[in-house]
Short mmCIF file of C-alpha atoms and ligand atoms in Angstrom, two decimals:
data_model
loop_
_atom_site.label_atom_id
_atom_site.label_comp_id
_atom_site.label_asym_id
_atom_site.label_seq_id
_atom_site.Cartn_x
_atom_site.Cartn_y
_atom_site.Cartn_z
CA UNK A 1 80.19 -42.22 26.84
CA UNK A 2 79.91 -44.63 24.80
CA UNK A 3 79.34 -48.54 26.13
CA UNK A 4 82.40 -49.20 23.55
CA UNK A 5 84.78 -46.82 25.87
CA UNK A 6 88.02 -48.97 26.82
CA UNK A 7 90.17 -47.82 29.70
CA UNK A 8 92.76 -46.55 27.39
CA UNK A 9 92.54 -42.81 27.62
CA UNK A 10 95.13 -42.13 25.06
CA UNK A 11 93.85 -44.33 21.94
CA UNK A 12 96.51 -44.37 18.86
CA UNK A 13 99.69 -44.09 20.73
CA UNK A 14 101.37 -47.05 21.21
CA UNK A 15 101.97 -48.45 24.80
CA UNK A 16 105.27 -50.03 25.16
CA UNK A 17 106.27 -52.24 28.46
CA UNK A 18 109.57 -52.76 28.64
CA UNK A 19 112.57 -53.99 31.12
CA UNK A 20 116.35 -53.42 31.78
CA UNK A 21 117.96 -56.28 33.75
CA UNK A 22 120.14 -53.84 35.35
CA UNK A 23 123.62 -56.30 36.43
CA UNK A 24 121.51 -59.21 35.50
CA UNK A 25 122.10 -61.62 33.18
CA UNK A 26 124.47 -64.25 32.40
CA UNK A 27 124.66 -66.37 29.03
CA UNK A 28 122.74 -69.10 30.02
CA UNK A 29 120.11 -67.18 31.76
CA UNK A 30 119.85 -64.41 28.84
CA UNK A 31 119.82 -67.02 25.88
CA UNK A 32 116.86 -68.84 27.59
CA UNK A 33 115.00 -65.36 28.32
CA UNK A 34 115.29 -64.48 24.99
CA UNK A 35 114.05 -67.45 23.82
CA UNK A 36 110.82 -67.72 25.68
CA UNK A 37 109.70 -63.97 24.73
CA UNK A 38 110.62 -64.49 21.06
CA UNK A 39 107.95 -67.13 21.19
CA UNK A 40 105.21 -65.41 22.24
CA UNK A 41 103.79 -64.73 18.67
CA UNK A 42 100.97 -62.12 20.36
CA UNK A 43 102.33 -58.97 22.24
CA UNK A 44 97.88 -57.55 21.99
CA UNK A 45 99.28 -54.13 21.14
CA UNK A 46 101.79 -53.77 23.03
CA UNK A 47 105.19 -53.04 21.92
CA UNK A 48 108.17 -54.49 23.62
CA UNK A 49 111.29 -54.11 24.47
CA UNK A 50 114.50 -55.58 26.55
CA UNK A 51 117.90 -53.92 28.06
CA UNK A 52 120.23 -56.91 28.71
CA UNK A 53 124.31 -56.17 29.97
CA UNK A 54 126.68 -55.18 27.41
CA UNK A 55 127.78 -58.65 28.00
CA UNK A 56 124.88 -60.97 25.94
CA UNK A 57 123.12 -57.92 24.11
CA UNK A 58 124.55 -59.13 20.73
CA UNK A 59 123.23 -62.55 21.73
CA UNK A 60 120.40 -61.47 22.69
CA UNK A 61 119.22 -59.70 19.68
CA UNK A 62 120.44 -62.05 17.49
CA UNK A 63 117.33 -64.69 19.33
CA UNK A 64 115.12 -61.63 19.28
CA UNK A 65 115.54 -61.17 15.59
CA UNK A 66 112.91 -60.64 13.69
CA UNK A 67 110.49 -60.77 16.24
CA UNK A 68 108.40 -58.37 18.35
CA UNK A 69 110.85 -57.78 20.82
CA UNK A 70 113.35 -54.28 20.71
CA UNK A 71 116.48 -54.30 22.22
CA UNK A 72 118.34 -52.10 23.80
CA UNK A 73 121.88 -51.01 25.72
CA UNK A 74 121.63 -49.84 29.54
CA UNK A 75 124.18 -46.91 28.31
CA UNK A 76 126.47 -45.42 25.99
CA UNK A 77 129.44 -42.90 25.75
CA UNK A 78 128.52 -39.56 24.01
CA UNK A 79 131.86 -39.89 21.70
CA UNK A 80 132.32 -42.47 19.11
CA UNK A 81 135.20 -44.14 19.88
CA UNK A 82 138.50 -43.25 21.36
CA UNK A 83 140.57 -43.03 24.65
CA UNK A 84 137.91 -43.70 26.92
CA UNK A 85 138.24 -46.46 28.76
CA UNK A 86 135.51 -49.25 29.86
CA UNK A 87 133.30 -47.59 27.91
CA UNK A 88 130.64 -48.33 24.63
CA UNK A 89 129.69 -46.13 21.91
CA UNK A 90 126.39 -45.64 19.93
CA UNK A 91 127.78 -47.61 17.09
CA UNK A 92 128.72 -50.34 18.72
CA UNK A 93 125.31 -50.90 20.24
CA UNK A 94 124.39 -50.42 16.34
CA UNK A 95 126.42 -53.18 15.48
CA UNK A 96 125.00 -55.94 18.15
CA UNK A 97 121.75 -55.29 17.01
CA UNK A 98 120.56 -52.46 19.87
CA UNK A 99 117.67 -49.87 18.69
CA UNK A 100 117.42 -48.46 21.89
CA UNK A 101 119.69 -46.53 24.73
CA UNK A 102 118.75 -46.28 28.06
CA UNK A 103 120.39 -42.90 29.53
CA UNK A 104 120.46 -41.09 32.67
CA UNK A 105 119.21 -44.09 34.74
CA UNK A 106 119.03 -43.52 38.72
CA UNK A 107 121.84 -45.44 39.20
CA UNK A 108 123.79 -44.03 36.76
CA UNK A 109 123.47 -39.84 38.03
CA UNK A 110 124.04 -41.40 41.29
CA UNK A 111 126.34 -43.77 41.70
CA UNK A 112 128.46 -43.06 38.36
CA UNK A 113 128.11 -38.91 38.21
CA UNK A 114 125.54 -38.99 35.36
CA UNK A 115 124.22 -35.39 34.53
CA UNK A 116 121.92 -33.48 32.22
CA UNK A 117 124.75 -32.31 30.14
CA UNK A 118 126.39 -35.75 29.48
CA UNK A 119 122.58 -37.52 29.37
CA UNK A 120 121.92 -34.45 26.97
CA UNK A 121 125.45 -35.61 24.89
CA UNK A 122 124.62 -38.99 24.92
CA UNK A 123 120.58 -38.40 22.78
CA UNK A 124 122.38 -36.25 20.48
CA UNK A 125 124.65 -38.87 19.99
CA UNK A 126 122.23 -42.04 19.87
CA UNK A 127 119.90 -39.64 16.92
CA UNK A 128 122.96 -39.39 14.99
CA UNK A 129 123.27 -43.00 15.04
CA UNK A 130 119.73 -44.22 14.79
CA UNK A 131 118.74 -45.55 17.84
CA UNK A 132 116.36 -44.46 20.57
CA UNK A 133 116.92 -43.03 23.46
CA UNK A 134 115.08 -44.46 26.44
CA UNK A 135 115.69 -41.15 29.41
CA UNK A 136 115.29 -41.46 33.07
CA UNK A 137 114.23 -38.40 35.11
CA UNK A 138 112.83 -38.87 38.58
CA UNK A 139 113.20 -36.37 41.76
CA UNK A 140 114.63 -37.72 45.12
CA UNK A 141 112.89 -38.21 48.37
CA UNK A 142 114.61 -34.71 49.61
CA UNK A 143 113.26 -32.77 46.82
CA UNK A 144 109.67 -34.14 46.70
CA UNK A 145 109.49 -33.86 50.47
CA UNK A 146 111.02 -29.67 49.74
CA UNK A 147 108.27 -29.51 47.72
CA UNK A 148 110.39 -28.80 43.76
CA UNK A 149 109.28 -32.43 42.41
CA UNK A 150 107.85 -30.10 39.58
CA UNK A 151 111.23 -27.89 39.71
CA UNK A 152 113.87 -31.13 38.67
CA UNK A 153 111.64 -33.15 36.46
CA UNK A 154 110.98 -29.28 34.56
CA UNK A 155 114.55 -29.10 34.37
CA UNK A 156 115.72 -32.38 33.30
CA UNK A 157 113.26 -32.50 30.41
CA UNK A 158 114.25 -29.11 29.58
CA UNK A 159 118.18 -29.76 29.44
CA UNK A 160 117.76 -33.54 27.81
CA UNK A 161 115.91 -32.23 24.88
CA UNK A 162 118.35 -28.82 24.95
CA UNK A 163 119.48 -28.06 21.30
CA UNK A 164 117.46 -31.02 19.37
CA UNK A 165 114.68 -29.90 16.52
CA UNK A 166 111.28 -30.40 17.09
CA UNK A 167 111.12 -33.44 15.25
CA UNK A 168 114.36 -34.90 16.85
CA UNK A 169 112.31 -34.01 20.27
CA UNK A 170 109.40 -36.65 18.34
CA UNK A 171 112.07 -39.67 18.70
CA UNK A 172 112.85 -39.46 22.27
CA UNK A 173 111.42 -41.42 24.87
CA UNK A 174 110.82 -40.42 28.50
CA UNK A 175 110.65 -42.51 31.45
CA UNK A 176 109.43 -40.79 34.67
CA UNK A 177 110.98 -42.54 37.60
CA UNK A 178 110.56 -41.39 41.19
CA UNK A 179 113.92 -42.17 42.38
CA UNK A 180 112.16 -43.28 46.14
CA UNK A 181 110.53 -45.85 44.41
CA UNK A 182 112.96 -47.72 42.60
CA UNK A 183 114.05 -51.02 43.66
CA UNK A 184 114.82 -53.09 46.57
CA UNK A 185 114.50 -50.31 48.98
CA UNK A 186 111.90 -48.42 46.99
CA UNK A 187 108.15 -47.45 47.81
CA UNK A 188 105.60 -48.02 45.13
CA UNK A 189 104.28 -44.33 44.40
CA UNK A 190 100.51 -43.54 44.33
CA UNK A 191 99.12 -43.67 41.23
CA UNK A 192 97.61 -40.02 41.71
CA UNK A 193 100.81 -39.02 42.14
CA UNK A 194 102.57 -40.83 39.34
CA UNK A 195 98.97 -38.78 37.25
CA UNK A 196 99.91 -35.21 38.93
CA UNK A 197 103.30 -35.22 38.02
CA UNK A 198 103.36 -36.93 34.83
CA UNK A 199 100.82 -34.07 33.51
CA UNK A 200 103.47 -31.51 34.32
CA UNK A 201 105.80 -33.72 32.57
CA UNK A 202 103.62 -34.29 29.69
CA UNK A 203 103.15 -29.79 28.98
CA UNK A 204 106.84 -29.41 29.13
CA UNK A 205 107.43 -32.65 26.54
CA UNK A 206 104.20 -30.61 23.90
CA UNK A 207 106.06 -27.94 24.79
CA UNK A 208 109.26 -28.91 23.04
CA UNK A 209 107.57 -31.39 21.10
CA UNK A 210 106.16 -27.88 19.26
CA UNK A 211 102.33 -29.11 19.58
CA UNK A 212 100.56 -31.47 22.11
CA UNK A 213 99.48 -35.06 20.95
CA UNK A 214 103.37 -35.67 19.19
CA UNK A 215 105.25 -35.19 21.98
CA UNK A 216 107.50 -38.21 23.03
CA UNK A 217 105.89 -41.11 25.55
CA UNK A 218 106.75 -40.90 28.54
CA UNK A 219 106.19 -44.81 30.30
CA UNK A 220 106.44 -44.95 34.12
CA UNK A 221 108.83 -47.07 36.16
CA UNK A 222 109.48 -47.65 40.23
CA UNK A 223 108.37 -50.88 41.62
CA UNK A 224 106.36 -51.28 39.11
CA UNK A 225 104.57 -55.13 39.50
CA UNK A 226 101.41 -57.75 38.45
CA UNK A 227 99.75 -55.67 41.68
CA UNK A 228 99.69 -51.72 40.64
CA UNK A 229 100.70 -52.73 36.85
CA UNK A 230 97.19 -52.23 35.55
CA UNK A 231 96.33 -48.52 37.79
CA UNK A 232 99.13 -47.08 36.36
CA UNK A 233 99.01 -47.60 32.52
CA UNK A 234 95.69 -46.70 33.05
CA UNK A 235 96.91 -43.14 33.85
CA UNK A 236 95.81 -40.71 30.44
CA UNK A 237 99.65 -39.21 30.40
CA UNK A 238 101.41 -43.01 30.28
CA UNK A 239 102.83 -44.42 27.08
CA UNK A 240 104.33 -47.62 28.80
CA UNK A 241 105.76 -48.80 32.15
CA UNK A 242 109.41 -49.35 32.51
CA UNK A 243 110.30 -52.47 34.66
CA UNK A 244 113.44 -54.11 36.68
CA UNK A 245 113.09 -56.53 39.27
CA UNK A 246 109.25 -57.99 38.57
CA UNK A 247 110.29 -58.71 34.45
CA UNK A 248 113.45 -60.52 35.66
CA UNK A 249 111.84 -63.93 34.50
CA UNK A 250 110.34 -64.16 31.05
CA UNK A 251 107.11 -65.58 32.48
CA UNK A 252 107.02 -62.00 34.68
CA UNK A 253 107.92 -60.04 31.84
CA UNK A 254 105.08 -61.69 30.08
CA UNK A 255 102.77 -61.82 32.45
CA UNK A 256 103.50 -57.77 32.71
CA UNK A 257 102.92 -57.10 29.11
CA UNK A 258 99.34 -58.74 29.50
CA UNK A 259 98.48 -57.67 32.16
CA UNK A 260 98.80 -53.90 30.46
CA UNK A 261 97.77 -55.09 26.91
CA UNK A 262 94.26 -56.00 29.02
CA UNK A 263 94.14 -53.04 31.21
CA UNK A 264 94.38 -50.85 27.84
CA UNK A 265 91.59 -52.96 26.27
CA UNK A 266 89.27 -52.98 29.68
CA UNK A 267 85.76 -51.65 29.65
CA UNK A 268 85.60 -48.03 31.25
CA UNK A 269 83.70 -47.63 33.87
CA UNK A 270 80.21 -45.18 33.80
CA UNK A 271 81.47 -41.98 35.01
P1 13P B 310 112.39 -51.87 39.66
O1 13P B 310 111.08 -52.30 39.03
O2 13P B 310 113.12 -53.15 40.21
O3 13P B 310 112.78 -50.95 40.78
O4 13P B 310 113.23 -51.12 39.11
C1 13P B 310 113.16 -50.15 37.93
C2 13P B 310 113.81 -49.40 37.68
O5 13P B 310 114.74 -49.01 37.75
C3 13P B 310 113.77 -49.68 35.67
O6 13P B 310 114.57 -49.26 34.95
#
């Protein structure tokens, strides 16, 4: 191995660090957060994004306009307008300044009846309107215990990408988030388990994209924090980190992004 080799086993592929604020962020806090990360002048090669609640999305997008940080919604409807009380459409997100949208998070699948089919409709709608969908997939503890985690992940990927051309599939992003690793009750997943699951997901993505190396980015999420970010970031099939609680302060988020960039730049130990 050459002396200049780094821990980044995927040179040339962008590395993303993003956060969903979930149901957090009153206007004053949201503005302070956005102002702080708008002031970061060098992300050291990281592609940053934040997904605030709808109520502050336009404000956050305005404050981050012209910065490197992309802004996304946490959900949207598949239709453009109409009698869908309480819903938000892709054109509405675009008008607010969003360029991305998170779809199919396990909290939405579990509590709000989101299915692989509706996620697929939403992906089509997002692409039609120029939004980059970030699709969350992941198995439950029961599915892992029952030895069907790989099957579940393959099913989620295939149904998400159903009906898309290879070029369209290449514009979708994925986040592998084991359901049992997310949130207060979550247990951080061992990096070896993430590596194994991500390799299987990558095979599915390569197949959908029609060729290896051009397949959609695959992020990892679920109890990511300062202690475990580096081992996840170093995994060959992982193109980014999707963070909840540990990035709910601007400082926490910026520090995580720095940790990821240092991991990717660090010299790789000789085998
Ligand atoms: P936590 O990092 O809080 O576990 O949340 C992860 C997540 O759900 C990101 O979408």
